[in-house]
Short mmCIF file of C-alpha atoms in Angstrom, two decimals:
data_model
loop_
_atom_site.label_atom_id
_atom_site.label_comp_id
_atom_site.label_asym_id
_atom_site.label_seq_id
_atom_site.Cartn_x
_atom_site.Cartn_y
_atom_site.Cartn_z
CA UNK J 1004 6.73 -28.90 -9.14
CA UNK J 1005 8.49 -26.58 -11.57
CA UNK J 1006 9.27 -23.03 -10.55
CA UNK J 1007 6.87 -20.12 -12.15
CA UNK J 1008 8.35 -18.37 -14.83
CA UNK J 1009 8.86 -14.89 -14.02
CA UNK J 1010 9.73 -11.86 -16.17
CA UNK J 1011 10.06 -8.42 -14.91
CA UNK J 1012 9.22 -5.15 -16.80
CA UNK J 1013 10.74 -1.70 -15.24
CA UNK J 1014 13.97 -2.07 -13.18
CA UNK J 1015 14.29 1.01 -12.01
CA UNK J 1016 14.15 2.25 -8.43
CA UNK J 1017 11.44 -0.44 -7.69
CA UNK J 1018 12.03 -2.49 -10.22
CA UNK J 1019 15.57 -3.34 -8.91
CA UNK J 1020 14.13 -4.23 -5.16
CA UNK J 1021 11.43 -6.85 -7.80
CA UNK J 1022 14.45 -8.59 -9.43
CA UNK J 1023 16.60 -9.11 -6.27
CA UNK J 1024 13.74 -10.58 -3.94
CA UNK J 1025 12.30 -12.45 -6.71
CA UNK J 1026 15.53 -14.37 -7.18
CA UNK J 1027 15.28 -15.18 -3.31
CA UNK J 1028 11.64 -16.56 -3.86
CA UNK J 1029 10.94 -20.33 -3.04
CA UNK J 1030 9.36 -21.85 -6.68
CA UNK J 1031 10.00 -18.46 -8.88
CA UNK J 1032 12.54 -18.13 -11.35
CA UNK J 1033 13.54 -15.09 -13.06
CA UNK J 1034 13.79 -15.83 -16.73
CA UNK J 1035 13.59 -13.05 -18.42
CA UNK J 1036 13.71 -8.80 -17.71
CA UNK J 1037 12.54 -6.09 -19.97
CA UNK J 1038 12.92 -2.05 -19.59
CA UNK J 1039 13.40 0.18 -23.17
CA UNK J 1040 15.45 2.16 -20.74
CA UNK J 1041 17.98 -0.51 -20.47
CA UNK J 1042 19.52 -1.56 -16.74
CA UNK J 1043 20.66 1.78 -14.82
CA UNK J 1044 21.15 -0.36 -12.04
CA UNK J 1045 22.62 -3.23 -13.37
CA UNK J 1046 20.70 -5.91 -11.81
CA UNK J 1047 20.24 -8.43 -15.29
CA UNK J 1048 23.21 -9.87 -14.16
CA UNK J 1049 22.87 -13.00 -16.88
CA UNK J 1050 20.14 -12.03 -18.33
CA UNK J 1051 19.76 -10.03 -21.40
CA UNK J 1052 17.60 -6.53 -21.22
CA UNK J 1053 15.08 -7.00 -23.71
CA UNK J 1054 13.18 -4.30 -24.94
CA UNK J 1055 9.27 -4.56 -24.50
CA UNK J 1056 6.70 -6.33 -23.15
CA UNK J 1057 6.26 -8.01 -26.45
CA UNK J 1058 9.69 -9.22 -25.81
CA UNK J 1059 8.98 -10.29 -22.58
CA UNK J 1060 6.32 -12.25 -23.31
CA UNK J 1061 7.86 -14.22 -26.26
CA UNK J 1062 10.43 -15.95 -23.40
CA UNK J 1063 7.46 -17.77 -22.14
CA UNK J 1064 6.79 -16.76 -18.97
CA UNK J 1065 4.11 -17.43 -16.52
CA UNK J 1066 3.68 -14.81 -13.78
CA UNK J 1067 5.00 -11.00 -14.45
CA UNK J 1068 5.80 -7.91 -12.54
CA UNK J 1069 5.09 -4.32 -13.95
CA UNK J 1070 7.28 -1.81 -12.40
CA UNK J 1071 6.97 1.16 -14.78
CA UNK J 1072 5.85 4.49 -14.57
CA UNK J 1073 1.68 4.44 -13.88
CA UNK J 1074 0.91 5.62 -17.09
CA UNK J 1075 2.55 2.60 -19.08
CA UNK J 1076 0.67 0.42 -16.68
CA UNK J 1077 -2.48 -0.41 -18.68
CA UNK J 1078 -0.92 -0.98 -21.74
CA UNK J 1079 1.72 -3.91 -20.67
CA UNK J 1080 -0.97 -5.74 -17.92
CA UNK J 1081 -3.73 -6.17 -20.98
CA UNK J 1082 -1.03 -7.44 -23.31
CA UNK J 1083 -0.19 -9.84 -20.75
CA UNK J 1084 -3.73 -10.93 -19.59
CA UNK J 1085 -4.37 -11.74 -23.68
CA UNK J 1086 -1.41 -13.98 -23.33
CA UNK J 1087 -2.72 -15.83 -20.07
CA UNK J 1088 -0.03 -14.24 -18.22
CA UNK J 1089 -0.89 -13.56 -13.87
CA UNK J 1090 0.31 -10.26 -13.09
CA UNK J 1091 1.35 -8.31 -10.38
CA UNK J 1092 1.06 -4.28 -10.93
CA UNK J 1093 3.12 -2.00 -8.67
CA UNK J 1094 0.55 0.26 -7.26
CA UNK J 1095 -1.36 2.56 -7.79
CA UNK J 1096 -2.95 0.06 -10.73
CA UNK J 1097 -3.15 2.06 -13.06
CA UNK J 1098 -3.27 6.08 -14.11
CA UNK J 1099 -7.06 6.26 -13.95
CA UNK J 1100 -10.09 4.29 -12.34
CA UNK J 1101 -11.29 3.70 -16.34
CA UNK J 1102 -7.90 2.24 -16.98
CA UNK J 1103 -8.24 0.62 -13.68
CA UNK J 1104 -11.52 -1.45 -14.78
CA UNK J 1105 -9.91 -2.57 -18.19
CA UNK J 1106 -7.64 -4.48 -16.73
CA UNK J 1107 -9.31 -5.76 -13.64
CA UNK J 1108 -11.89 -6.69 -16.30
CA UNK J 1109 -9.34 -8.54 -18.77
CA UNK J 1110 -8.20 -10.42 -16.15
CA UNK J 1111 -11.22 -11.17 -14.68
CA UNK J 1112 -12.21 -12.75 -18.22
CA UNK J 1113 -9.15 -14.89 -18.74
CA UNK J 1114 -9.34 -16.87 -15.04
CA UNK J 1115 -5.67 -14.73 -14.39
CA UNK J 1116 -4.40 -13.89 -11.34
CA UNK J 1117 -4.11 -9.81 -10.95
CA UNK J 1118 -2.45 -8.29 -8.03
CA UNK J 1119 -1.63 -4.66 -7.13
CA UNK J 1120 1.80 -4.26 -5.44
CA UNK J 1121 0.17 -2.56 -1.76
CA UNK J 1122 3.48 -3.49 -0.30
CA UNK J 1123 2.14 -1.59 2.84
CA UNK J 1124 -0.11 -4.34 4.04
CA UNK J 1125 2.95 -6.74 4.12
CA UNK J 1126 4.68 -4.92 6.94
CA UNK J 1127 5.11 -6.72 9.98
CA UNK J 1128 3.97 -3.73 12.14
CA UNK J 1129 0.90 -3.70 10.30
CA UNK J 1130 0.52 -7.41 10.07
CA UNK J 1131 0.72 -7.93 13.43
CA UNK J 1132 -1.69 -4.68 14.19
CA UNK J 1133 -3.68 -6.38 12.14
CA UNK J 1134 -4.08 -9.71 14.23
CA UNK J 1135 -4.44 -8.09 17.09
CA UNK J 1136 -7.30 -5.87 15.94
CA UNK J 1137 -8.69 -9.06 14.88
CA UNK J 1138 -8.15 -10.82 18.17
CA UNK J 1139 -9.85 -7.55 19.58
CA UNK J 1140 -6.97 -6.46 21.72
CA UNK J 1141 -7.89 -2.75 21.01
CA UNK J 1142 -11.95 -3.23 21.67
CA UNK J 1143 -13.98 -1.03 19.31
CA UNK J 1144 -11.75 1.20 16.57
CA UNK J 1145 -12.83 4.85 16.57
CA UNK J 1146 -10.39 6.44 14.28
CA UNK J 1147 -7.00 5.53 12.05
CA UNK J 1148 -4.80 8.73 11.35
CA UNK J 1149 -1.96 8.51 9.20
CA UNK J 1150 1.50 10.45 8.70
CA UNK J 1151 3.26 9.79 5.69
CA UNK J 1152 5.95 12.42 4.91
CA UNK J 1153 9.40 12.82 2.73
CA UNK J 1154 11.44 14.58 0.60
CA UNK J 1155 10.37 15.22 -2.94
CA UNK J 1156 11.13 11.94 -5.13
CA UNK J 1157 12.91 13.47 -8.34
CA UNK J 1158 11.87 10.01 -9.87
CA UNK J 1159 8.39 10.05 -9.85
CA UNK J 1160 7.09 12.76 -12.74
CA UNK J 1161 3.74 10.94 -13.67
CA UNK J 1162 1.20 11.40 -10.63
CA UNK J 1163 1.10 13.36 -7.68
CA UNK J 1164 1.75 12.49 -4.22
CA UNK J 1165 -2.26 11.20 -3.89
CA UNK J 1166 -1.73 8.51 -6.09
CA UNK J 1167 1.67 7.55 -5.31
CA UNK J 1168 1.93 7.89 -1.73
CA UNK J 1169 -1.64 8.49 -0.02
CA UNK J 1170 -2.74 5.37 -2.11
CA UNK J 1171 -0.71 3.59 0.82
CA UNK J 1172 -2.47 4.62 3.33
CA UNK J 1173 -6.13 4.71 1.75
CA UNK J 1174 -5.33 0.83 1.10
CA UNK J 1175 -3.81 -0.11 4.55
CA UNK J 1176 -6.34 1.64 6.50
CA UNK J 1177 -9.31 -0.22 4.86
CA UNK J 1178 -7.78 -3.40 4.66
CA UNK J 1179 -6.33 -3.18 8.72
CA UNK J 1180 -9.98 -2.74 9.87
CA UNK J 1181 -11.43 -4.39 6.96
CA UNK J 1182 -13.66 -2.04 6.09
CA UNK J 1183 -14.90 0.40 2.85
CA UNK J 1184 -14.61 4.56 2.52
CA UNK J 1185 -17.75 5.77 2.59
CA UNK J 1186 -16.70 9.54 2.29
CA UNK J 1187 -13.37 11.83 1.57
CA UNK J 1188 -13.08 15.09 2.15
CA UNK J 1189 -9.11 16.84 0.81
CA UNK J 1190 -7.51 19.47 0.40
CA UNK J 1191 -4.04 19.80 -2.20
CA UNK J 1192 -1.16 22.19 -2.39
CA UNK J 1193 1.33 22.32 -4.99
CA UNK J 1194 4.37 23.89 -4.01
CA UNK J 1195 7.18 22.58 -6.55
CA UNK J 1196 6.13 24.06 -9.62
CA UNK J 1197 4.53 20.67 -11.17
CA UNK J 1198 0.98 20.00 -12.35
CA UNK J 1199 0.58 17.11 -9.81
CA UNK J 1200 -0.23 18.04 -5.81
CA UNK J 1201 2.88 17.24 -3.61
CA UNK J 1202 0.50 17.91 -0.68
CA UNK J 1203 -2.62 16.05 0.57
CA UNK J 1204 -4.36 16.19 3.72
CA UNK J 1205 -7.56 13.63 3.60
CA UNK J 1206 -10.18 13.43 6.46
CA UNK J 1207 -13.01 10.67 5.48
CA UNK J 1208 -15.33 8.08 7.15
CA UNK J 1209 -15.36 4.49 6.67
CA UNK J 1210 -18.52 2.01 6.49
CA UNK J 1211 -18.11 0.89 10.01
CA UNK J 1212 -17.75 4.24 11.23
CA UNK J 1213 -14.31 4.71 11.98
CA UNK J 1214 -12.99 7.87 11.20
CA UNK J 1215 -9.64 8.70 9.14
CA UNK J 1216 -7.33 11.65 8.54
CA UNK J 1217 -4.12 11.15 6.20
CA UNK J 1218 -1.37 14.01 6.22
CA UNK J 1219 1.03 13.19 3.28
CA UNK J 1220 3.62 15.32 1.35
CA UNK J 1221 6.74 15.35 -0.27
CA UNK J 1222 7.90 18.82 1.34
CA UNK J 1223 9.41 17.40 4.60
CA UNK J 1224 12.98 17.35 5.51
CA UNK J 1225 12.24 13.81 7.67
CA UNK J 1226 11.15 11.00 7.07
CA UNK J 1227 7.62 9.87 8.79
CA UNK J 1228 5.30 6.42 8.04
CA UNK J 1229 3.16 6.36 10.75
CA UNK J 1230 -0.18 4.66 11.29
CA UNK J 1231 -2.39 5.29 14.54
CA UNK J 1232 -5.26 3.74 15.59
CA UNK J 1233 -7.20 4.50 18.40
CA UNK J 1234 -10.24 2.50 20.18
CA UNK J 1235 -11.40 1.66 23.42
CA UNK J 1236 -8.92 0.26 25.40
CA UNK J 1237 -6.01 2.40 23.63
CA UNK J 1238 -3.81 2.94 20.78
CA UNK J 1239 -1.99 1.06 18.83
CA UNK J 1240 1.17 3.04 16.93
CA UNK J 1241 2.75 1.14 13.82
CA UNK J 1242 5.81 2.46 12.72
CA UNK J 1243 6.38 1.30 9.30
CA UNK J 1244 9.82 2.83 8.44
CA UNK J 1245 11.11 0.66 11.48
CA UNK J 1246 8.63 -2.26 11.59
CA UNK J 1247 7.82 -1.22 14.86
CA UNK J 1248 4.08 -1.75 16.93
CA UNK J 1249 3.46 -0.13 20.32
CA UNK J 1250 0.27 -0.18 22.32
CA UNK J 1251 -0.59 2.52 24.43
CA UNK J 1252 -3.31 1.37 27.00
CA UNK J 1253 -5.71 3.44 28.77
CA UNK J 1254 -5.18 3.45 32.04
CA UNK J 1255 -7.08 1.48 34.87
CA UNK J 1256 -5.65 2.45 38.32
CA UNK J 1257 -7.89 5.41 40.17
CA UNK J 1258 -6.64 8.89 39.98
CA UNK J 1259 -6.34 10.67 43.02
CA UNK J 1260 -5.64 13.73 41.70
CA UNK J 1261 -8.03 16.47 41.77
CA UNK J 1262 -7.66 18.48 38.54
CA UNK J 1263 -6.96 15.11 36.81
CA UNK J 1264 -10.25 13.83 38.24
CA UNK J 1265 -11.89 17.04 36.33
CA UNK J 1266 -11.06 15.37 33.29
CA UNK J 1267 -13.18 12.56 31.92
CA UNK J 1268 -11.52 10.96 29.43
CA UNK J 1269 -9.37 8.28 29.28
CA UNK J 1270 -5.91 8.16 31.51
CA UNK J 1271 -2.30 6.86 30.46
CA UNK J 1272 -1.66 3.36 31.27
CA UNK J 1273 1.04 0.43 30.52
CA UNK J 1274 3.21 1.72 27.09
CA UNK J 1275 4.13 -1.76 25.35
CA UNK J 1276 6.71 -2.22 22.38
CA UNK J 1277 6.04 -5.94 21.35
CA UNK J 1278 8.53 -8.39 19.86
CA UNK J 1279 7.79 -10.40 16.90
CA UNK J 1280 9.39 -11.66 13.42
CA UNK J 1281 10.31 -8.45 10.86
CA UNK J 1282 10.53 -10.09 7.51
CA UNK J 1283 11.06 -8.22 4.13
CA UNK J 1284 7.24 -6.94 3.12
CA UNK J 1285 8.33 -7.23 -0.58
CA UNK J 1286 9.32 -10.52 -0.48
CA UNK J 1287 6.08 -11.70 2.05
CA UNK J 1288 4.16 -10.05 -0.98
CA UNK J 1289 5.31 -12.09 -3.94
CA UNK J 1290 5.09 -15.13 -2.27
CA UNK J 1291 1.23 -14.32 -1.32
CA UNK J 1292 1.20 -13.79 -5.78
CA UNK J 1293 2.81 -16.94 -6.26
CA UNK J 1294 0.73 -18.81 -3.65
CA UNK J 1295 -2.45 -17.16 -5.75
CA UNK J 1296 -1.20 -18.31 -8.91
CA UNK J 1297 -0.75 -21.93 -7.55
CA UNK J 1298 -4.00 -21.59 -5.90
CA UNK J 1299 -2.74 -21.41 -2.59
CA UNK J 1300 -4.64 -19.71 0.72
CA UNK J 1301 -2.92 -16.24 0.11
CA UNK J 1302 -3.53 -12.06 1.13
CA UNK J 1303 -2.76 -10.68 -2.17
CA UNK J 1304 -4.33 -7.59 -2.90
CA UNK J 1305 -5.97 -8.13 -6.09
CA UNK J 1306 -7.00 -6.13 -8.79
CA UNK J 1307 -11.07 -5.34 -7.43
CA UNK J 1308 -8.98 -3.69 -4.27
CA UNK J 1309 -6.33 -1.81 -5.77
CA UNK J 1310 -9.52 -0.55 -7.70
CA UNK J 1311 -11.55 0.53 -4.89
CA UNK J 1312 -8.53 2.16 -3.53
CA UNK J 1313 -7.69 4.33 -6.90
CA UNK J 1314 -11.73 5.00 -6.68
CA UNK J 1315 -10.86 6.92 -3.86
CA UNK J 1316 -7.77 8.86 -4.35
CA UNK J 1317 -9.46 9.84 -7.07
CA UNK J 1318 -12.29 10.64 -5.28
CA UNK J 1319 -9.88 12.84 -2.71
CA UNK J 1320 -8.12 14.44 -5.60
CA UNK J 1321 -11.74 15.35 -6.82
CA UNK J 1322 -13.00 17.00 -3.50
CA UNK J 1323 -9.58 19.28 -3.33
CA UNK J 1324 -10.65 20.22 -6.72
CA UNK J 1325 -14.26 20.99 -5.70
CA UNK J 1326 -14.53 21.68 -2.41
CA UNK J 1327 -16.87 19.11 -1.88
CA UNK J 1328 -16.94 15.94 -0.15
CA UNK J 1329 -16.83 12.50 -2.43
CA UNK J 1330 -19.03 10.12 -1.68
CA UNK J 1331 -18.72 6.38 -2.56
CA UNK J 1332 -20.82 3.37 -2.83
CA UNK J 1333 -20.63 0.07 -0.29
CA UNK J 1334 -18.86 -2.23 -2.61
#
């Protein structure tokens, strides 16, 4: 079978990690690369820089990557769904939930494959957290917190740290326990003198009852990507900066002493840092998009979930704004 046809629009920061893994793909070939910006990193290598999507879509390609800034997003994904083009969007998928439905809509209508780049849920931490939740290792889930926290990113000027960052975790956590938000409830800051929040703390509730609490911010001198979740036999503790998964069990053997016996909660038990493959989440994530496009068994996150996931950061940018909790429908 003939490799897919890929172009590329937006090789910037994440646009450069796009063309180098999708060179490395099995059955994708990168024909073609547009960005009006030209190539600050100088990753075309043979390939000319062409200047639009228009552009991009006259070398005839079959599958396409959008890495520009979220506000360009709409624009280039319907132009590409009216010229039967599947599509993966870096996340979030678009600027708003409206925009959001447009395209899910367009490509809905044409039979195309959309995808939302939630690179997250491609980490082998959070893979294999995943499988073992599944397997029911960690019994009943009560809560997921997550820490996401970093230096401010001079490179992203269109949204806030909600919809870049805390988009991340809104998407992991529902997809690890496979489960909707029900309710947010946030609270912003803005301390660098933009119009976007560079601050979010988000406590919410999910259909199945498990409770959540985000911390994320761009006003930390580390570096922290940390998802926890806690049930009845323990806690698992994905690192996603390293790839790392550690269980924490509660512990079994009798406690003999006295104050400890006073409290009756759970005790510390076995610590275990597991051993498995680590393999790049970007690349695990485009070939889940091109096993979609050739109709495949695949985990992309399409279009409908990168949705439901902008629903709600928009729903936690709402409650900071209001003071109110959000609400949202079972999907």
């Amino acid at each position: 079978m003939a490799a897919l046809r890929a172009g590329l629009l937006g090789v910037g920061m994440m646009g450069r990690n796009h063309a180098r893994v999708l060179r490395d793909v099995e059955g994708i070939d990168l024909v073609a690369i547009a960005d009006p910006g030209g190539d600050p990193h100088n990753v075309a290598g043979d390939l000319e820089i062409l200047p639009d999507i228009e552009s991009l879509i006259a070398a005839g390609i079959d599958i396409a990557v959008v890495a520009v800034p979220t506000a360009f997003h709409e624009d280039a994904a319907l132009k590409l769904a009216d010229a039967g083009v599947h599509t993966l969007v870096e996340k979030p998928i678009a600027h708003s939930v409206e925009a959001g439905r447009r395209m899910t809509d367009a490509f809905a209508a044409k039979g195309l494959v959309g995808a939302v780049g939630h690179v997250e849920r491609f980490n082998p931490a959070l893979q294999e957290m995943r499988r073992r939740l599944e397997a029911g290792e960690l019994g009943d889930v009560y809560q997921i917190a997550t820490r996401r926290q970093s230096t401010f990113p001079a490179r992203i000027a269109d949204v806030g740290v909600a919809k870049d960052l805390a988009s991340h975790d809104i998407d992991l956590t529902s997809w690890v326990v496979q489960s909707d938000y029900t309710t947010v409830f946030a609270q912003t800051a803005h301390k660098s003198g933009r119009e976007f929040e560079d601050m979010i703390t988000v406590t919410g509730r999910l259909a199945n009852g498990v409770i959540v609490n985000h911390l994320v911010n761009w006003l930390s001198p580390m570096k922290e990507r940390v998802t926890v979740v806690t049930g009845d036999r323990g806690t698992f503790i994905a690192d996603t900066a390293t790839g790392d998964l550690t269980f924490y069990a509660n512990g079994t053997i009798p406690l003999e002493w006295e104050s400890m016996l006073a409290f009756r909660g759970v005790s510390e038990g076995d610590i275990t840092r597991f051993s498995f493959a680590k393999r790049e989440p970007l690349k695990v994530e485009h070939e889940a998009f091109r096993d979609a496009v050739l109709g495949k068994p695949n985990h992309v996150v399409t279009m409908e979930q990168g949705l439901r996931t902008l629903e709600v950061v928009e729903g936690a940018i709402a409650s900071a704004r209001t003071g109110s909790s959000t609400s949202f429908a079972a999907s």
